[in-house]
Coordinates of C-alpha atoms in Angstrom, one line a residue:
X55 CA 136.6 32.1 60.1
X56 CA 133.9 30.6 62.6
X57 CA 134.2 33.3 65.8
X58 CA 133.0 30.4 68.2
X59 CA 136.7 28.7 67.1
X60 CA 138.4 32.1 68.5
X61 CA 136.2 32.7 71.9
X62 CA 137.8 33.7 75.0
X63 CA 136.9 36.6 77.0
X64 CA 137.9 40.4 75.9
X65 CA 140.3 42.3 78.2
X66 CA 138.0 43.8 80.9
X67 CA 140.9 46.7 81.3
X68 CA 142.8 48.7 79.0
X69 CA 145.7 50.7 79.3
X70 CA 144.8 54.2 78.2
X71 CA 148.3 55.7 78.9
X72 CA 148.6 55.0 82.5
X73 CA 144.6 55.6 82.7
X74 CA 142.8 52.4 82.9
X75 CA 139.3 51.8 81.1
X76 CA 137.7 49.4 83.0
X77 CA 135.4 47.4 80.7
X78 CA 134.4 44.7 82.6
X79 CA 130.8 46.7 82.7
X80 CA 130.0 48.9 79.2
X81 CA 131.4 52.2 78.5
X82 CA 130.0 55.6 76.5
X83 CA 132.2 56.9 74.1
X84 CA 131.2 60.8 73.6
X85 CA 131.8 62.3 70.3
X86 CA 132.9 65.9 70.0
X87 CA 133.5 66.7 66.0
X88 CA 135.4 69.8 65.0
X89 CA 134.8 70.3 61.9
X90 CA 132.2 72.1 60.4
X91 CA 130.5 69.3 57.8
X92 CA 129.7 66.6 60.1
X93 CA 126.1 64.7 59.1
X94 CA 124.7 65.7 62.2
X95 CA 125.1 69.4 62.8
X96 CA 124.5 68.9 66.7
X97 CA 127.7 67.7 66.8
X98 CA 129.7 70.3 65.4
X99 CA 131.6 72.4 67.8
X100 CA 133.2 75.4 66.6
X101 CA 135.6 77.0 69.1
X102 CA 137.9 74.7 71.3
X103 CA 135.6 76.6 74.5
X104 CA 132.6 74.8 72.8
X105 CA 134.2 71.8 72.9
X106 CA 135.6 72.0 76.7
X107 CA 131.8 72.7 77.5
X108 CA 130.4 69.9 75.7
X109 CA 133.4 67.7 77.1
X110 CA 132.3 68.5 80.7
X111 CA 128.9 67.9 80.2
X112 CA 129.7 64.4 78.6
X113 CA 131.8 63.5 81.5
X114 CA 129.3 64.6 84.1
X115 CA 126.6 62.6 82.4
X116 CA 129.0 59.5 82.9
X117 CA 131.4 59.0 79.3
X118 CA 134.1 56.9 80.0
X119 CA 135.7 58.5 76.2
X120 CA 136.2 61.9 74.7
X121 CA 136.6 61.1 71.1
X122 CA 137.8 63.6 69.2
X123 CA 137.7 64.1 65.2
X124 CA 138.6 66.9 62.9
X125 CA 137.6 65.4 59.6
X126 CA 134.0 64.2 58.6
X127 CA 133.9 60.6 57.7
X128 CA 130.4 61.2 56.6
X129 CA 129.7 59.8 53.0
X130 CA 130.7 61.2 50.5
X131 CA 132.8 63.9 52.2
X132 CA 136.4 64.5 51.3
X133 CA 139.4 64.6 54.1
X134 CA 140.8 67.8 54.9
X135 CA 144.7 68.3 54.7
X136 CA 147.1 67.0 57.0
X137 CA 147.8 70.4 58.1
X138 CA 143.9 71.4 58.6
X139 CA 143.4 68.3 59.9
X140 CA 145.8 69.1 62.9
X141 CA 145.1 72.8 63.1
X142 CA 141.3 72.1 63.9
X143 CA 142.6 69.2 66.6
X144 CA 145.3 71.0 67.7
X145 CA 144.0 73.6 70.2
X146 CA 140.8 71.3 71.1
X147 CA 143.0 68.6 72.5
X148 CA 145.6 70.9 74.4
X149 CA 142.4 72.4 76.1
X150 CA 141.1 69.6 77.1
X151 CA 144.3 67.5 78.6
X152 CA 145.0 70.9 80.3
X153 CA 141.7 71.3 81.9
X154 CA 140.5 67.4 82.1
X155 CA 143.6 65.9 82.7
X156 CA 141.8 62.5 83.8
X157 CA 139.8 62.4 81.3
X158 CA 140.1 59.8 78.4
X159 CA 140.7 61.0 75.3
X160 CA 140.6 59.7 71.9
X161 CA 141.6 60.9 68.8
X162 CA 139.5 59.9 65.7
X163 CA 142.1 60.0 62.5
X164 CA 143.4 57.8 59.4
X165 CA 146.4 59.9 59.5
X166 CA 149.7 58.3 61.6
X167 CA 151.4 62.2 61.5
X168 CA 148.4 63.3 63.0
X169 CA 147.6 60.5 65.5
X170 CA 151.7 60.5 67.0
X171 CA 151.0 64.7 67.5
X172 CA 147.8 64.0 68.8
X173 CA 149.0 61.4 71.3
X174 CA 151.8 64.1 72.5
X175 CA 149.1 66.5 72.9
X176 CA 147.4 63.8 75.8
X177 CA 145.4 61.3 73.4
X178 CA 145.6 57.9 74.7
X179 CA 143.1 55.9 72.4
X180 CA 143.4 56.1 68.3
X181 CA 140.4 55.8 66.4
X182 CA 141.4 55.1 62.9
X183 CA 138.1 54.5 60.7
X184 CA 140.5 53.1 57.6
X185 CA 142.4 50.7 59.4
X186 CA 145.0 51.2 58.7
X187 CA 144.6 51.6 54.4
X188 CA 144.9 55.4 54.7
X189 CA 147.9 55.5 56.2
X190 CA 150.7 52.9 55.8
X191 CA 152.5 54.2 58.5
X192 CA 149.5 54.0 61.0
X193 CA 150.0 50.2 62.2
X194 CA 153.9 50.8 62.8
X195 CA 152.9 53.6 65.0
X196 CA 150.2 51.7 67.0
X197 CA 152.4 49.3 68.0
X198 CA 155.4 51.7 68.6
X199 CA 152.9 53.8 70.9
X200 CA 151.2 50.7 72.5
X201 CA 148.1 52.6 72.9
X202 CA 144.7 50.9 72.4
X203 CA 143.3 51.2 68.7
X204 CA 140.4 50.8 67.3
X205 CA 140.0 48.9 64.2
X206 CA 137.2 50.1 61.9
X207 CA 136.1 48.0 58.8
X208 CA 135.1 50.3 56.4
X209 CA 134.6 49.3 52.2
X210 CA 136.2 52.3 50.7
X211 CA 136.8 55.5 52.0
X212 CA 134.1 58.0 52.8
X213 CA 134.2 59.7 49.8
X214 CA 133.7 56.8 47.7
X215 CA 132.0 54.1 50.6
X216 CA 128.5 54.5 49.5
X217 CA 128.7 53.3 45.8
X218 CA 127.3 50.0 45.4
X219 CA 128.5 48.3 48.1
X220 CA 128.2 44.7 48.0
X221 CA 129.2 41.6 50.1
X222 CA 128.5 38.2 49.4
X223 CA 127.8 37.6 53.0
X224 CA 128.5 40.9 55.1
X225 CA 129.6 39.7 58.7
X226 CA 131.8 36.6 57.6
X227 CA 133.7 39.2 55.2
X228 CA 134.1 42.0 57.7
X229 CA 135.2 38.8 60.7
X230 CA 137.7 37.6 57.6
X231 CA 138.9 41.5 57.4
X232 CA 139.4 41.9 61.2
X233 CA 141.4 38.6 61.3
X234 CA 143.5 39.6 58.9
X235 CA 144.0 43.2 60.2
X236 CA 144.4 41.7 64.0
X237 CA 147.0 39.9 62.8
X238 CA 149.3 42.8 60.9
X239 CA 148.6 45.0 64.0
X240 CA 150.2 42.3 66.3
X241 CA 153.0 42.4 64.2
X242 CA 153.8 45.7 64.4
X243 CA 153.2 45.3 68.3
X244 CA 149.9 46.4 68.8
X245 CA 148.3 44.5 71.2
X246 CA 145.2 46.8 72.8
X247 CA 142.6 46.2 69.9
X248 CA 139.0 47.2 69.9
X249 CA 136.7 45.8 66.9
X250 CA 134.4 48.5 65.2
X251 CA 132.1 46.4 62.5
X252 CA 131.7 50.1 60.7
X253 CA 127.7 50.6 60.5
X254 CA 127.1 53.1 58.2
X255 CA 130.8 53.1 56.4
X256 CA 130.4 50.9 52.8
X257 CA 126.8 48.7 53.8
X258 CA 123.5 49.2 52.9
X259 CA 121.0 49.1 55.3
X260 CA 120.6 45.5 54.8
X261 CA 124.3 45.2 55.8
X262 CA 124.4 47.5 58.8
X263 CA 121.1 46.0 60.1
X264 CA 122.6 41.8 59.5
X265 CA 125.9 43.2 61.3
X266 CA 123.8 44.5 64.0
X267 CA 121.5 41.3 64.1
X268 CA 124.9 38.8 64.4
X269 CA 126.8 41.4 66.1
X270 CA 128.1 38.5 68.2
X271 CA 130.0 36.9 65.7
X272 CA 132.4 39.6 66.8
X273 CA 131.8 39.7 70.3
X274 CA 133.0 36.3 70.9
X275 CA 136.4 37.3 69.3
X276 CA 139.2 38.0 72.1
X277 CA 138.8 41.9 71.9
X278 CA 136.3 44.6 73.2
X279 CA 133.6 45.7 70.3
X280 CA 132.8 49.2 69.7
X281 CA 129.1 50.4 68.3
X282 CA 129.1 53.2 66.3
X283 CA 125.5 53.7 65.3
X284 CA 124.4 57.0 66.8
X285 CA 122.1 58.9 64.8
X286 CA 123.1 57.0 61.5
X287 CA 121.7 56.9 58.4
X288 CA 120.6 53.0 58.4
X289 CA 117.9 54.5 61.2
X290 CA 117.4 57.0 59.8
X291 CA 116.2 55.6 56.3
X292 CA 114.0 52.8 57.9
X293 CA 112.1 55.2 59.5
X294 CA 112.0 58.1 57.6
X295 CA 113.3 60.7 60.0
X296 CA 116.4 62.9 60.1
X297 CA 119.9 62.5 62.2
X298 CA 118.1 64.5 64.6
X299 CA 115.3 63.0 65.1
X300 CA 116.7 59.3 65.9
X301 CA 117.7 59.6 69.5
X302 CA 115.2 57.2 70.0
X303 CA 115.9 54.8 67.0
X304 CA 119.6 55.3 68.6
X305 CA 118.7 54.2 71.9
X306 CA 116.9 51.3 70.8
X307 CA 119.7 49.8 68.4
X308 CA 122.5 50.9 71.2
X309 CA 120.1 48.1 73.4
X310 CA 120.3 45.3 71.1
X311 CA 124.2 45.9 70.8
X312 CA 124.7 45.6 74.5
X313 CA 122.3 42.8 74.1
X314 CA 124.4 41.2 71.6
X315 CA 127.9 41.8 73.8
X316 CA 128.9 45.1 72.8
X317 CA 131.6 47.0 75.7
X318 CA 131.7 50.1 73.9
X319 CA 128.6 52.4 72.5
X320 CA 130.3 55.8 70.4
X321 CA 127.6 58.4 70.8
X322 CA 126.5 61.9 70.1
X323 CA 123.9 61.7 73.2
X324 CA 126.4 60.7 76.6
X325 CA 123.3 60.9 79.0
X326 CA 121.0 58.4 77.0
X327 CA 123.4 56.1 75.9
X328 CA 124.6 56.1 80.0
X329 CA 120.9 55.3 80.9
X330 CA 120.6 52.7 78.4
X331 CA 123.6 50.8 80.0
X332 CA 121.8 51.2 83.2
X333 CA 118.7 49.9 82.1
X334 CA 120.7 46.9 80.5
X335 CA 122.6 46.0 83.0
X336 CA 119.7 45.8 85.7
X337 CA 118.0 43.6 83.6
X338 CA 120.7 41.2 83.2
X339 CA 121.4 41.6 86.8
X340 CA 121.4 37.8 88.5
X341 CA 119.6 37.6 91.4
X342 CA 121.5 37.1 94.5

């Protein structure tokens, strides 16, 4: 697949559930992880209060996106139940339709059981970082809900991702993957798809950095691109430092997405990534 053969401008608005996410400008996605393993422990909230807090901060320093996840995708961690899955997510998400009821919010899961009482609970994005492959069900219910959904390329799960992976050319395999993913989704009657390349989930840091050097292979394709690369590991290991110590690597890379095309940046720091756009935008601002 050449992505030049597919070009044609992404949807500048989505349909979050009667909500619209305007995209024709890019959007912050703020992360609020409830679960107590996640590889940065800044993240972690522990109490569905702590995570109403955090929410209203994120939306006051300008996210578009809550994106909420009760099971570490870090590498090499295993998935909680079903049931603990949904008991973390469960109170966090009631909160926060009930007391941000404009907000948009996403729910990060693999799991279709999870994703359908997640939606009932006010979710209106699903986040699904195994595309589908952990949950044969999940494609069905994207289309049945007609929410968007964001389609993650990962090699492997996260428990196993980080083993030796190996592509013989890392963006042409992960464009092949999306177009054949794209193509069961719109099947089942999904038709509000975001691309997520997956940095960090089955690459090396010679993968993640390519995908992020050709990043617009993808972001000629005819859907909105999400960047997932707050805080990870492929900045972290080129430059020595910890998770929390790479808000500035993190700012940097988020530039060269937006650079590159990207509409959507997933972060753990709202008010950076916010300024960042800023900055971008003004720069790329024609003259009148």
């Amino acid at each position: 697949m050449e992505a030049q053969d597919t070009y044609f401008s992404a949807p500048q608005i989505l349909d979050c559930g009667g909500k619209r996410l305007d995209l024709s400008r890019p959007a912050v996605m703020g992360i609020l992880n409830i679960t107590p393993d996640s590889f940065y422990a800044g993240s972690r909230m522990d109490s569905a209060e702590a995570a109403l807090a955090a929410a209203k901060q994120m939306l006051a320093d300008g996210a578009a996106i809550l994106d909420v996840g009760a099971a570490s995708t870090r590498p090499g961690s295993v998935a909680p139940s079903e049931t603990e899955e949904w008991q973390r997510l469960q109170p966090v998400l009631e909160l926060l339709h009930a007391e941000l009821p404009e907000a948009i919010i996403s729910v990060d899961t693999f799991r279709a059981t999870v994703a359908r009482k997640a939606v009932a609970a006010g979710a209106t994005i699903i986040n699904d970082v195994l595309a589908g492959t952990g949950d044969p069900d999940m494609f069905a219910f994207a289309g049945e809900c007609g929410l968007p959904y964001v389609l993650m390329h990962s090699q492997g799960t996260p428990e196993t991702m980080q083993r030796n992976p190996q592509y013989s050319n890392v963006t042409h395999e992960v464009g092949q993957f999306f177009t054949e993913k794209i193509a069961a989704l719109r099947k089942a009657g999904a038709t509000q798809i975001i691309l997520d390349p997956g940095f960090g989930f089955g690459k090396t840091m010679e993968h993640n950095f390519q995908l992020l050097r050709e990043l617009d292979f993808f972001t000629r394709m005819p859907y909105p691109v999400l960047a997932g690369l707050s805080r990870k590991s492929m900045l972290n290991r080129l430059l020595h430092i910890t998770a929390a110590e790479a808000l500035n690597a993190t700012t940097a890379a988020n530039m060269i997405a937006l650079q590159k095309g990207a509409l959507l940046l997933r972060v753990h720091d709202v008010k950076e990534a916010v300024q960042a756009v800023r900055v971008f935008e003004m720069a790329n601002e024609k003259s009148s």
